Amino acid sequence: LPLCFPEKLWKMLESGNFRSIWWSEGGKCVAINKDLFKVEVLGRGVCQRVFNTRHIKSVIRQLNLYGFTKVQRDFQRSASLPEFLSEEAAASAHSQILYYYNPSFNRAHPWLLGTCKRR
């Protein structure tokens, strides 16, 4: 039987074969480097394709359908201009990283994966 979306996602995260997607926040969130993911995962040939799409929006739609919610990152800003500009550059690079959370998708609790159902 083919794997459902959460199972494919889990296998990707646990394989260590991808630099564009990883566990974050102690294994409670999925982190995706959007630009690298487009090349590394979605840019694969038909035979090597993980998901049946070449579009990041379709992957995000699947995350939403399976109950994942996007987690925002808040940055504390410095008062000094040089530090502020440095932080802005870091935040800009960081904005390419998407974080998604689902209470049933937790690295420490693999048995919950079965409760990750499509809405």
mmCIF file of C-alpha atoms in Angstrom:
data_model
loop_
_atom_site.group_PDB
_atom_site.id
_atom_site.type_symbol
_atom_site.label_atom_id
_atom_site.label_comp_id
_atom_site.label_asym_id
_atom_site.label_seq_id
_atom_site.Cartn_x
_atom_site.Cartn_y
_atom_site.Cartn_z
ATOM 1 C CA LEU A 1 0.000 0.000 0.000
ATOM 2 C CA PRO A 2 1.241 3.495 -0.757
ATOM 3 C CA LEU A 3 2.095 5.660 2.229
ATOM 4 C CA CYS A 4 -0.205 8.513 3.192
ATOM 5 C CA PHE A 5 1.165 12.064 3.363
ATOM 6 C CA PRO A 6 2.077 12.076 7.102
ATOM 7 C CA GLU A 7 3.882 8.728 6.741
ATOM 8 C CA LYS A 8 5.901 10.024 3.771
ATOM 9 C CA LEU A 9 6.745 13.163 5.738
ATOM 10 C CA TRP A 10 7.830 11.110 8.767
ATOM 11 C CA LYS A 11 10.060 8.856 6.640
ATOM 12 C CA MET A 12 11.698 11.911 5.065
ATOM 13 C CA LEU A 13 12.399 13.474 8.455
ATOM 14 C CA GLU A 14 13.776 10.270 9.948
ATOM 15 C CA SER A 15 15.872 9.297 6.895
ATOM 16 C CA GLY A 16 18.459 12.049 7.276
ATOM 17 C CA ASN A 17 18.684 12.161 3.467
ATOM 18 C CA PHE A 18 17.257 15.656 3.108
ATOM 19 C CA ARG A 19 18.803 18.989 4.118
ATOM 20 C CA SER A 20 15.643 20.954 3.288
ATOM 21 C CA ILE A 21 13.396 19.438 5.981
ATOM 22 C CA TRP A 22 14.106 18.587 9.620
ATOM 23 C CA TRP A 23 12.636 18.203 13.097
ATOM 24 C CA SER A 24 12.578 21.422 15.096
ATOM 25 C CA GLU A 25 11.559 22.459 18.626
ATOM 26 C CA GLY A 26 12.613 19.186 20.236
ATOM 27 C CA GLY A 27 10.845 17.072 17.613
ATOM 28 C CA LYS A 28 7.493 18.844 17.922
ATOM 29 C CA CYS A 29 7.620 20.912 14.703
ATOM 30 C CA VAL A 30 8.557 20.284 11.097
ATOM 31 C CA ALA A 31 10.940 22.884 9.644
ATOM 32 C CA ILE A 32 11.112 23.329 5.872
ATOM 33 C CA ASN A 33 13.624 25.485 4.018
ATOM 34 C CA LYS A 34 11.256 26.532 1.233
ATOM 35 C CA ASP A 35 13.792 27.258 -1.531
ATOM 36 C CA LEU A 36 15.968 24.208 -0.849
ATOM 37 C CA PHE A 37 12.861 21.975 -0.572
ATOM 38 C CA LYS A 38 11.704 23.113 -4.034
ATOM 39 C CA VAL A 39 15.000 21.969 -5.547
ATOM 40 C CA GLU A 40 15.869 18.960 -3.392
ATOM 41 C CA VAL A 41 12.423 17.335 -3.035
ATOM 42 C CA LEU A 42 10.029 18.810 -5.573
ATOM 43 C CA GLY A 43 12.614 19.095 -8.360
ATOM 44 C CA ARG A 44 13.272 15.351 -8.508
ATOM 45 C CA GLY A 45 12.498 13.281 -11.575
ATOM 46 C CA VAL A 46 9.289 11.249 -11.777
ATOM 47 C CA CYS A 47 10.945 7.997 -10.626
ATOM 48 C CA GLN A 48 12.491 9.609 -7.519
ATOM 49 C CA ARG A 49 9.563 11.834 -6.600
ATOM 50 C CA VAL A 50 8.433 11.714 -2.948
ATOM 51 C CA PHE A 51 5.173 13.626 -3.466
ATOM 52 C CA ASN A 52 3.009 13.678 -6.603
ATOM 53 C CA THR A 53 3.583 17.382 -7.108
ATOM 54 C CA ARG A 54 6.254 19.870 -8.101
ATOM 55 C CA HIS A 55 4.663 22.785 -6.205
ATOM 56 C CA ILE A 56 5.321 23.880 -2.606
ATOM 57 C CA LYS A 57 1.736 25.197 -2.358
ATOM 58 C CA SER A 58 0.422 21.654 -2.862
ATOM 59 C CA VAL A 59 2.640 20.349 -0.037
ATOM 60 C CA ILE A 60 1.443 23.169 2.233
ATOM 61 C CA ARG A 61 -2.160 22.337 1.295
ATOM 62 C CA GLN A 62 -1.518 18.718 2.357
ATOM 63 C CA LEU A 63 -0.023 19.893 5.651
ATOM 64 C CA ASN A 64 -3.169 21.959 6.288
ATOM 65 C CA LEU A 65 -5.482 19.085 5.286
ATOM 66 C CA TYR A 66 -3.767 16.846 7.849
ATOM 67 C CA GLY A 67 -4.187 19.368 10.667
ATOM 68 C CA PHE A 68 -0.761 21.027 10.668
ATOM 69 C CA THR A 69 -0.695 24.689 11.606
ATOM 70 C CA LYS A 70 1.961 27.193 10.645
ATOM 71 C CA VAL A 71 4.030 28.420 13.580
ATOM 72 C CA GLN A 72 5.286 32.001 13.450
ATOM 73 C CA ARG A 73 8.715 32.977 14.715
ATOM 74 C CA ASP A 74 8.962 36.185 16.735
ATOM 75 C CA PHE A 75 12.239 38.078 16.925
ATOM 76 C CA GLN A 76 13.203 40.552 19.604
ATOM 77 C CA ARG A 77 14.649 43.644 17.900
ATOM 78 C CA SER A 78 17.676 45.556 19.161
ATOM 79 C CA ALA A 79 17.681 49.287 19.728
ATOM 80 C CA SER A 80 21.070 49.937 18.068
ATOM 81 C CA LEU A 81 21.051 50.383 14.281
ATOM 82 C CA PRO A 82 23.968 48.009 13.428
ATOM 83 C CA GLU A 83 22.473 45.226 15.542
ATOM 84 C CA PHE A 84 19.003 45.905 14.132
ATOM 85 C CA LEU A 85 20.288 45.676 10.524
ATOM 86 C CA SER A 86 22.135 42.458 11.317
ATOM 87 C CA GLU A 87 18.991 40.984 12.878
ATOM 88 C CA GLU A 88 16.908 42.075 9.871
ATOM 89 C CA ALA A 89 19.290 40.200 7.542
ATOM 90 C CA ALA A 90 19.047 37.093 9.731
ATOM 91 C CA ALA A 91 15.250 37.365 9.882
ATOM 92 C CA SER A 92 15.086 37.704 6.098
ATOM 93 C CA ALA A 93 17.119 34.514 5.619
ATOM 94 C CA HIS A 94 15.031 32.868 8.331
ATOM 95 C CA SER A 95 11.791 33.769 6.514
ATOM 96 C CA GLN A 96 12.614 31.061 3.940
ATOM 97 C CA ILE A 97 12.061 28.520 6.722
ATOM 98 C CA LEU A 98 8.498 27.408 7.372
ATOM 99 C CA TYR A 99 7.525 25.775 10.673
ATOM 100 C CA TYR A 100 4.490 23.497 10.993
ATOM 101 C CA TYR A 101 3.032 21.877 14.102
ATOM 102 C CA ASN A 102 0.561 19.048 14.613
ATOM 103 C CA PRO A 103 -0.012 17.577 18.101
ATOM 104 C CA SER A 104 -0.249 14.091 16.534
ATOM 105 C CA PHE A 105 3.054 14.474 14.683
ATOM 106 C CA ASN A 106 5.756 14.318 17.346
ATOM 107 C CA ARG A 107 9.170 12.672 17.022
ATOM 108 C CA ALA A 108 9.069 11.420 20.630
ATOM 109 C CA HIS A 109 5.640 9.803 20.130
ATOM 110 C CA PRO A 110 5.679 7.883 16.808
ATOM 111 C CA TRP A 111 2.560 5.895 17.802
ATOM 112 C CA LEU A 112 0.504 9.108 17.422
ATOM 113 C CA LEU A 113 1.201 9.114 13.673
ATOM 114 C CA GLY A 114 -1.790 6.809 13.182
ATOM 115 C CA THR A 115 -4.100 9.527 14.578
ATOM 116 C CA CYS A 116 -2.905 12.034 11.974
ATOM 117 C CA LYS A 117 -5.985 11.912 9.716
ATOM 118 C CA ARG A 118 -7.038 13.946 6.712
ATOM 119 C CA ARG A 119 -9.787 16.465 7.475
#
